[in-house]
Tab-separated table of N, CA, C and O in Angstrom:
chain	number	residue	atom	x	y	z
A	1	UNK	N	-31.101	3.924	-4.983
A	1	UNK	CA	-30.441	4.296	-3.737
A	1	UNK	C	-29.728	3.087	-3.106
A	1	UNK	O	-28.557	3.305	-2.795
A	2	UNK	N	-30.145	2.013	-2.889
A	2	UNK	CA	-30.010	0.453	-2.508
A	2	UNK	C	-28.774	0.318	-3.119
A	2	UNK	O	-27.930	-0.182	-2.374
A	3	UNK	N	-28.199	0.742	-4.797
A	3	UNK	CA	-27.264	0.469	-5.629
A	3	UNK	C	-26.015	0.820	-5.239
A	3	UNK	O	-24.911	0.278	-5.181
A	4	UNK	N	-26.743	2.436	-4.856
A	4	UNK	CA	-24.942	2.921	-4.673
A	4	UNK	C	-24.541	2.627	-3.241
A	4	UNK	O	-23.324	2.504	-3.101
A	5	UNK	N	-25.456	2.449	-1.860
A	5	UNK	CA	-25.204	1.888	-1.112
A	5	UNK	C	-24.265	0.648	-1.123
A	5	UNK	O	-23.144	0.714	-0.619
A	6	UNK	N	-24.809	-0.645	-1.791
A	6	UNK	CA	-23.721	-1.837	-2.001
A	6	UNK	C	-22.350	-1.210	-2.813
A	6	UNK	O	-21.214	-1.404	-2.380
A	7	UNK	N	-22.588	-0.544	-3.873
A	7	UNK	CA	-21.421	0.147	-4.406
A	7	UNK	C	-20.130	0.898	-3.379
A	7	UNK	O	-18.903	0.812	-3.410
A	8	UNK	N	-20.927	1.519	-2.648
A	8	UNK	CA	-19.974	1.985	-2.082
A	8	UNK	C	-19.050	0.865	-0.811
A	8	UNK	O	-17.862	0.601	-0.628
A	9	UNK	N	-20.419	0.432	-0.109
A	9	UNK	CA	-19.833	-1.116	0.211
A	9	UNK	C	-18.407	-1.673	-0.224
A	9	UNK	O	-17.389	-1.887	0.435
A	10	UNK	N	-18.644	-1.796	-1.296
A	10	UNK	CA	-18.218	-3.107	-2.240
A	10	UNK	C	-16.671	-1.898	-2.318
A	10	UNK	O	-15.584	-2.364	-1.976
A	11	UNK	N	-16.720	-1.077	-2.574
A	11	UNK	CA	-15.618	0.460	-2.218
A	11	UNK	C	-14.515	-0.082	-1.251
A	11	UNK	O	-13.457	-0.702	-1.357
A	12	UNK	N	-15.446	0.572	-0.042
A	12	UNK	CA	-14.828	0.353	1.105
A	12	UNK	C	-14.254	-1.305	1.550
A	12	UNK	O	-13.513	-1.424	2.525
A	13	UNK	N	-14.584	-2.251	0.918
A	13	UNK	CA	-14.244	-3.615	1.157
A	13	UNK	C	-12.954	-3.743	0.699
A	13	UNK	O	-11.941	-4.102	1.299
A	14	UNK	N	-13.211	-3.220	-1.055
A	14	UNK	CA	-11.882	-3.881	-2.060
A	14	UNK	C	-10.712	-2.520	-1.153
A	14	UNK	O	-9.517	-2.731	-1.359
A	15	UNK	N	-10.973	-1.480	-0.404
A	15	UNK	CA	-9.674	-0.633	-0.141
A	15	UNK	C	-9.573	-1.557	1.334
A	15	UNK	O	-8.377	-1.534	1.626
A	16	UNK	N	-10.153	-2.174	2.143
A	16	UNK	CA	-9.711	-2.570	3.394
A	16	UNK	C	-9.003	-3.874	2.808
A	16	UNK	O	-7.940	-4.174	3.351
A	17	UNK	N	-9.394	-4.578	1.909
A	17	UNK	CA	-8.776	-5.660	1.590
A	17	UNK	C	-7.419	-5.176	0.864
A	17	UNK	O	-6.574	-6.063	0.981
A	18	UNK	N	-7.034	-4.290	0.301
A	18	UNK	CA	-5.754	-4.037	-0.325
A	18	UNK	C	-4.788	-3.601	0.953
A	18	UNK	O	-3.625	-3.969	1.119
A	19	UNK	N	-5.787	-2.465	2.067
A	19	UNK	CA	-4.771	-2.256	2.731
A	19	UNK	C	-4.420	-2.983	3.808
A	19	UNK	O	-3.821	-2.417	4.722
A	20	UNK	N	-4.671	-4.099	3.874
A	20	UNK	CA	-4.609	-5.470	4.845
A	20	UNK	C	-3.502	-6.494	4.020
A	20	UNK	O	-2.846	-7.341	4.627
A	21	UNK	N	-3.404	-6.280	2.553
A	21	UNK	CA	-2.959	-7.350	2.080
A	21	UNK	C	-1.467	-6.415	1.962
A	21	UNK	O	-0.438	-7.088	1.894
A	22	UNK	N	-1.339	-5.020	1.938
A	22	UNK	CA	0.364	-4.553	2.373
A	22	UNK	C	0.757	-4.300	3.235
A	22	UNK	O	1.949	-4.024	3.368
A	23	UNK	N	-0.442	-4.293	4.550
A	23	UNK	CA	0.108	-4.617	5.846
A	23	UNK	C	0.502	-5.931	5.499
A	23	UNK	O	1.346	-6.054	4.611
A	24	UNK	N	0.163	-6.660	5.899
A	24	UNK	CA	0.386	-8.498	6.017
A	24	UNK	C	1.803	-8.494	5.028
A	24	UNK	O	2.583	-9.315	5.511
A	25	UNK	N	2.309	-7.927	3.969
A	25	UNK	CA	3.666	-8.285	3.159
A	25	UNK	C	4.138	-7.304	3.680
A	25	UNK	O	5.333	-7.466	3.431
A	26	UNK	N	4.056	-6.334	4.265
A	26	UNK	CA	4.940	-5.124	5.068
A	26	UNK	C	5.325	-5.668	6.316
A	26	UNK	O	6.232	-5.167	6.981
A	27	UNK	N	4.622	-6.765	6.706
A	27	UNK	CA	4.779	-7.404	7.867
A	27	UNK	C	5.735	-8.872	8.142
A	27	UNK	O	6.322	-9.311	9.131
A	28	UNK	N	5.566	-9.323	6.835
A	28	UNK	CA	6.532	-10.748	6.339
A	28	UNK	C	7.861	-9.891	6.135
A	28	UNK	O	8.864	-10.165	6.793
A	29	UNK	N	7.851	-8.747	5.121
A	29	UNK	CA	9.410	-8.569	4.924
A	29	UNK	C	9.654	-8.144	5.702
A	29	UNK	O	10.858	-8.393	5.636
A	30	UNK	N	9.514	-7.427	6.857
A	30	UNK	CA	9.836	-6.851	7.944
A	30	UNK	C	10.844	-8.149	8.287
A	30	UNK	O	12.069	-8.260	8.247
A	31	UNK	N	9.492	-9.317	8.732
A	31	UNK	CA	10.200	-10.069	9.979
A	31	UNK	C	11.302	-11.259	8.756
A	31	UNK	O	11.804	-12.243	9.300
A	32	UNK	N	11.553	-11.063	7.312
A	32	UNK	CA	12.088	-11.663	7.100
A	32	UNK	C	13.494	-11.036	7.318
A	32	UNK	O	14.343	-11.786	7.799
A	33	UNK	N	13.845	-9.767	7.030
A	33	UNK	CA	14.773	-8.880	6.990
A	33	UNK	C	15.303	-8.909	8.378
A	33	UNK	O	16.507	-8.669	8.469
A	34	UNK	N	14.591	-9.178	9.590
A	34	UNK	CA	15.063	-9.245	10.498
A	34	UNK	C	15.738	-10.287	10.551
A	34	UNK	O	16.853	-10.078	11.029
A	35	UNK	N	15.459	-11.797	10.138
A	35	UNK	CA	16.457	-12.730	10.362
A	35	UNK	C	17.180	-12.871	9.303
A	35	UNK	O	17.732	-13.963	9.174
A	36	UNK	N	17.380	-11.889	8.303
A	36	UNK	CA	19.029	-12.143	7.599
A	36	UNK	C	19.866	-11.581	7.983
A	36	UNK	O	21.047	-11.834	7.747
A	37	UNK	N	19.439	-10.673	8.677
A	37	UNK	CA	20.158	-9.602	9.454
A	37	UNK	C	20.552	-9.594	10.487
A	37	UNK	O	20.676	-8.417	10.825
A	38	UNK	N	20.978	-10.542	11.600
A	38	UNK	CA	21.289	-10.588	12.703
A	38	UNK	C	22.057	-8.801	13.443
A	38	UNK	O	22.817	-7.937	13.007
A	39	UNK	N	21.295	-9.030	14.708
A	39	UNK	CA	22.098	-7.408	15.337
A	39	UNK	C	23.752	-8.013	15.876
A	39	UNK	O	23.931	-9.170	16.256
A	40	UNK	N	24.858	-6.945	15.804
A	40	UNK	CA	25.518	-7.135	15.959
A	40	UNK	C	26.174	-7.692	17.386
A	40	UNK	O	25.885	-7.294	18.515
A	41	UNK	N	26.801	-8.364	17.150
A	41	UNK	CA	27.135	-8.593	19.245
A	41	UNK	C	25.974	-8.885	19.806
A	41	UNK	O	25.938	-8.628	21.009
A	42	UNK	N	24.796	-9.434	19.244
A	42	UNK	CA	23.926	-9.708	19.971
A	42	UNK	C	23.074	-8.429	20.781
A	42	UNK	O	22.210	-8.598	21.641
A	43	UNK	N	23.469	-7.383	20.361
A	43	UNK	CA	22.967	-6.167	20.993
A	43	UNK	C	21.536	-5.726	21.208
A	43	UNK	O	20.922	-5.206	20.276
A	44	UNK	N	21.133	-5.858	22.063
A	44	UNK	CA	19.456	-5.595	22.799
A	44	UNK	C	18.916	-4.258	22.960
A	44	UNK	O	19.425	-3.360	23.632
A	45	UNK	N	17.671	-4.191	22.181
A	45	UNK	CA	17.510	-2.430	22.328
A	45	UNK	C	16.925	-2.050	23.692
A	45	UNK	O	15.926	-2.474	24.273
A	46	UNK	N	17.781	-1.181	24.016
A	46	UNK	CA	17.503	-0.499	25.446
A	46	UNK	C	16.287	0.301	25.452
A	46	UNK	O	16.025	1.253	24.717
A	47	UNK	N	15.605	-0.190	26.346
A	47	UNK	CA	14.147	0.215	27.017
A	47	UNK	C	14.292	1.020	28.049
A	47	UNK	O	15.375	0.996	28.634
A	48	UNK	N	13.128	2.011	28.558
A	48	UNK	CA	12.924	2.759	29.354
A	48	UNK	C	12.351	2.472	30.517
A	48	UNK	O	11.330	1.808	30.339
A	49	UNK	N	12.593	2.705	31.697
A	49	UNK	CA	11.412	2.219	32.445
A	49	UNK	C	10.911	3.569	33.656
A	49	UNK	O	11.663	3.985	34.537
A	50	UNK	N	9.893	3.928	33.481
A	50	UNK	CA	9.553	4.714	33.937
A	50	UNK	C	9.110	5.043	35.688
A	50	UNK	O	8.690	6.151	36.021
């Protein structure tokens, strides 16, 4: 019982660690793409204010 407990553990670790490691490169190309890309005219996204 003890076994599949760590097993499943050991599960849930290696999927939080994968899905942390394509956040974190979903997150670099993001912000790299943003600076090859300059917005045009300097253009600022318009916000709401409630």
């Amino acid at each position: 019982m003890t076994g599949l407990l760590w097993e499943r553990r050991a599960q849930i670790g290696c999927c939080l660690l994968l899905q942390g490691t394509l956040l974190a490169s979903g997150l670099a190309l993001e912000h790299l793409l943003q600076r090859s890309t300059p917005s045009p005219g300097g253009a600022k996204v318009a916000t709401l204010r409630g």
